Amino acid sequence: MTSITDSPVARRIRERSSTARRSGPRLRQQVIPQIFLILITIACLAPVAWAVLSSFKAAPEIIRNPLSFDPTTLTLANYTAMFQDVPIGRGFMNTAIVLVIKGTITLFFAPLAAFAFAKYEFVAKNLIFGAVLITLMLPQIVLIIPLLLEMKELGWVNTFPALILPGAIDAFAIFWMRQVIAAVPNELLDSGRIDGCTEFGVFWRVVVPVIRPGLAGLAVLTIMNIYNDFVWPVIVASSDRMATLQVVLSTLAQNITGNRIGADYATVTGELLAAASVALVPLLVLFIALQRHFISGILAGSVKG
Amino acid sequence: MNIQRSTSRTGLASASLAISLALVLSACGPDVTSPSEQPSTGAPEAGESAAPSTDPNMLQAPTEASPSGEITIWDRSGDLYEVFDGAIAAFNERYPDITVHHEAVDIDAKLQNTLITGADVPDGVFLDDAKVAGFADFLWNTADVLAPYADDIAQQKLDVNSSSGGIYGVPFDSNPGLLWYNATALESAGVDATTIQTYDDLLDAARAYQDAVPGSAPIHLEQSPFLGQLQLEMYASQLGTSIADADGNLRLDSPEYRQILGFLDTVNSEGLGTRAEYLSPSDIPELENGNQVFYPWAIWFSFAPQQLLTETLGDWRAMPLPAWNDGGARSGAMGGSSFVLPRDGANSELAWLFYEFLMFDPAGYAAVWGPNDIYPDGLNTSIPSYGPAADPQDALFAPVDALGGQDLWLVATDAAAEIPGSVPTPTWWAGAVDYLGNDLQRMFDGDLTPDEVISNSTSDIQVNLVDRK
Amino acid sequence: MASLTRFSSKRRIAPYVFVLPFVVLFLAFSVYPLIFTARLSFTNWRGSGAAQWVGWDNYQYLLTSSQFWSSLGNSGVLWLLIIPVQLVIALLAAVLLDNARLRARGFYRIAFIVPFVMPLVAVAQIWVVVFDTKYGAVNAVLNAFGIPDVGWLTTTTWSKPALALLFIWKTTGFIVIILLSGLQSIDASLYEAAELDGAGRLRRLWSVTVPLLRRTIMFAVVLQTLAVFQMFAEPFVVTQGGPYGSTTTAGYYLYNHITRADLGTGAANSFLLVIIVMALSLVFVRMLRPKD
């Protein structure tokens, strides 16, 4: 597999380049992108801003006047009610535990498997990669009943293994990392071997540093996917003790969705918005921290041909 | 990357892999052949009182003086959860050795899977009446334990929990349909709602109101397919019918449903109806501005005047529903829930004691419907389905300020007494919303006539739901 | 590609060891349930008791059911509404964010991630309120421009666009990150060369970036295609598949069987869906495969 930078297109362009002179920032170049990005940012943040601001309004008011905002009548009632009624601390803890363990498993084993697919030939390689593809294409909902029965046999219902192990090595992660690793030049691998690395050493000491931006992206996406996982946790581990954040919120919202037979539609909406606002914070903090740690390293030079 | 080549090789290899695995794993999964595995929901013949020893799924009450153990109870999160939680203390005064683990659960999402896999099954679950029959295979038959109380329980609630001659729930609340009306607005328009006896009277009153308040559309028409179907069944309940009879045969094609749909169609075509989803951001303003003044709905609508309708606070009242024919029943059941006891629960008999206390013991039902921490004036979004508890003269909850101090208890219990008997809800009731619920909405859109609603729904439900059972 | 010359035994074994963890998990948690589901698809099991063999009955019912086909159609329409739009927005955003000279790019990155971080249940509730026909914020804004109320969640015409907007809003950040990672492996000197040759920004985008990103774009398209066809949480929470089944996606229709304990039909539906989705993915892979 040739790397991107070896493609005929790239080669031709490179041949015609000379030492580049940085052109000074032109106004038009700066302004139009900024406008586009700002518009998108507004679109991204507006609903969230609405949710956060509304969470400080009296609950019936949120429903009656969704667009009103009167700074004089702000209240923390939704938050106090939420902290009383909703096991959100528990939800956070459980989510954190699952994130750390499952995330580590994927971030370690998926690139490893991808490395095997990208850089080795072995018996049944295509067969097993087919397995990866199948996993990717199966709707999650398909396997739920059988998987649940299996969890029961294993005694794992409402336990951490049930939340962590099925799908612990994300097929998507393997798929993506295979692509990223394929672009790593084989010469690098060989020089690692010549230097005396074991095969695993080649992976750990040569490949991993080189694919760091890909890994960073994978880390972010893995975290987001695990965090957002809703269908399976609701079904297999939704006791108060084991509920993850999404489950906690969906339990809360059940009076709103669908039937609205529950009498306290307004209160639940208020609590839901409060819970969502609270749930945002740690994830944002986490992402900001991740940003600085990993992604800033990208500019310093990584996979340059 | 060459997917094409790898796919064909993968295909062949994985096919052989699958076959060999299938042979190995064919022992797993539900047994496809042996009928002896089927648990007998075999209950005594319909009509006979159950002989205790014949039905293996019949629950027996505990006999010891002070039963002990732990039970897990599931309720939907919300105010009802809080109310039941508060009632646990009263229960423990009677049964100090039973520990109650009370969990707020998304029951609709979880119950089915929990019962199918038999993992971590609770001892008692709060469940919509419409869903009880669908889970009967997994539940205890409560006919025996309910026997001492059965004569005093609202017939409709017993009927709706019945299946194959057994009873599979402990009836909780009665949700009589009432006609909610904006008394103040109607008075100002010169319309006396209290004289309404039949739905024809209601139409006249609505027309009169519209003349006085041009641009108004006085009667609520439900826009949610699910709730619309539920409301339709409320109307049908008044006439002693429902979507299917005791044998599961559809009976939409009947004079009763024609009458109901005809009424709804008239309201719609004459512009007398405001169409909105129950208490949604579109619905509430229409209630506050005097546009919508008639709301035929279950007692649980009472939440709105108390919590949501601030501008018309004190204007709303409740009265029994109009009758379909002179002298007909002035109420029908809309929704309602019961408690079910899964057979896989560890301590189902103890859970029975819990519900027996809450529903049939004065201390219990006072704890639920009477004044408590959550509702200082009592829980007034439903009434008990147990006669002695639902005594019109002995109110559990106080007159409602938001209704101008009206004695809602009296209105509701009198209305509930008029609800005719019923039949079990078919297991496919919720699935029917895709057909009947949607067709009803299409009728409101003007795309279908009442007759078309009946014929389309009947054939769709027959083919897709009834025949595939 | 590593050539198949003489290797040390360690080197030969290594790949097996590397993929072993995945294989174990796959066998345990994918294969077993899959076989189970296959058997189930030929029965009418309802969750309790014995199951009766019904042969191809479930498949026949589905393939002749108008609801099954319209659920596929719904997913198809949603695909058309989502993928092209999302791809363009994400590509532009990723390219702009890749620019080292852009100010406040860290801030933008975080902003794009926020929708993904917001719990779906909360987002759905927001959508219900914000897209309300009479009192929602969206229509209020449209009214300000003289556009009359749009029945976002109440009409069959607009329910899919509303849902598509939700999906785009929630997942575009995800695609931006994937594209960004792909972009960052493109040598900056390639851009500068093109710039020196007089190519404007859009020209550079089209002639340099897109071809080199082809593999990544293909990957993103396949991924999102899978997601769109499996989509069920969004219609579940926001529209419950309505109005009139207009947002009953393939995934939601499948889910309905399972919630109604019609597990045999659900299993059959699952297999049909998998086949369709795989076929689509192969089509895209072929179409978008880089020419080298």
Coordinates of C-alpha atoms in Angstrom, one line a residue, chain A residues 1 60 63-64 66 85 126-131 133-134 144-145 148-149 152 157-158 175 178-179 234-241 250-255 258-268, chain B residues 1 3 6 9-10 13-14 17 76-79 82 102-110 112-114 116-120 128 131 224 226-227 230 277-281 284 288 300 303 307-308 310 381:
Chain A
M1 CA 0.0 0.0 0.0
P60 CA -43.2 25.6 33.9
I63 CA -42.4 25.0 28.5
R64 CA -44.7 28.0 28.4
P66 CA -39.3 28.7 25.6
D85 CA -33.9 13.1 42.3
N126 CA -8.9 -11.6 5.1
L127 CA -11.3 -13.7 7.0
I128 CA -10.6 -12.0 10.3
F129 CA -10.7 -8.6 8.6
G130 CA -14.1 -9.6 7.3
A131 CA -15.0 -10.2 10.9
L133 CA -16.2 -5.4 8.7
I134 CA -19.2 -7.5 9.9
I144 CA -29.4 -7.2 21.9
I145 CA -31.6 -10.0 22.9
L148 CA -28.6 -10.1 26.9
L149 CA -29.3 -13.8 27.3
K152 CA -27.5 -13.6 32.0
V157 CA -26.3 -8.4 34.1
N158 CA -25.9 -5.1 35.9
F175 CA -10.7 0.0 10.6
R178 CA -5.4 0.2 9.7
Q179 CA -5.7 3.0 7.3
V234 CA -30.0 1.1 29.1
I235 CA -30.8 -2.5 28.5
V236 CA -28.1 -4.4 30.3
A237 CA -27.2 -2.2 33.3
S238 CA -29.8 0.3 34.3
S239 CA -30.1 -0.3 38.0
D240 CA -29.5 2.8 40.0
R241 CA -26.2 1.4 41.1
S250 CA -33.0 8.5 29.7
T251 CA -34.7 7.2 32.9
L252 CA -35.4 10.8 33.8
A253 CA -36.7 11.7 30.4
Q254 CA -39.1 8.8 30.1
N255 CA -42.0 10.9 31.3
G258 CA -43.7 9.5 23.8
N259 CA -46.6 9.4 26.1
R260 CA -46.4 12.3 28.5
I261 CA -48.8 10.6 30.8
G262 CA -46.6 11.4 33.7
A263 CA -47.9 14.4 35.5
D264 CA -44.7 16.3 35.9
Y265 CA -43.6 17.0 32.4
A266 CA -42.4 20.5 33.3
T267 CA -40.4 19.4 36.3
V268 CA -38.7 16.6 34.4
Chain B
M1 CA -6.8 -2.3 -0.4
I3 CA -12.0 -5.5 -0.8
S6 CA -11.0 -10.4 0.0
R9 CA -12.6 -15.4 -0.1
T10 CA -14.0 -14.1 3.1
A13 CA -14.4 -19.0 4.5
S14 CA -16.8 -17.4 6.8
L17 CA -17.0 -21.1 9.7
R76 CA -41.4 5.1 36.7
S77 CA -39.4 8.2 37.9
G78 CA -41.5 11.2 38.7
D79 CA -44.0 12.3 41.3
E82 CA -41.9 10.0 45.3
H102 CA -37.4 1.1 45.5
E103 CA -36.0 1.8 42.1
A104 CA -36.9 4.4 39.5
V105 CA -36.6 2.7 36.2
D106 CA -37.5 3.3 32.6
I107 CA -39.9 0.5 32.7
D108 CA -41.0 0.7 29.1
A109 CA -37.5 0.2 27.9
K110 CA -36.4 -2.4 30.4
Q112 CA -39.5 -6.8 28.4
N113 CA -35.8 -7.6 28.2
T114 CA -35.6 -8.2 31.9
I116 CA -37.2 -12.4 28.7
T117 CA -33.7 -12.9 30.0
G118 CA -34.8 -13.5 33.6
A119 CA -31.9 -11.5 34.8
D120 CA -32.3 -9.3 37.9
D128 CA -49.7 0.5 32.2
K131 CA -49.4 -3.7 28.6
S224 CA -50.4 12.6 19.4
F226 CA -50.7 7.3 20.9
L227 CA -52.8 9.6 23.2
L230 CA -56.0 6.3 24.2
E277 CA -50.5 17.5 21.6
Y278 CA -51.5 17.1 25.2
L279 CA -50.0 19.9 27.3
S280 CA -47.4 20.7 24.7
P281 CA -46.0 24.2 24.1
I284 CA -51.0 25.3 26.8
E288 CA -54.7 30.0 28.6
W300 CA -54.8 13.1 35.3
F303 CA -52.1 18.4 36.7
Q307 CA -49.2 23.4 37.7
L308 CA -49.2 24.7 34.2
T310 CA -51.2 30.0 35.6
T381 CA -54.4 12.8 39.4

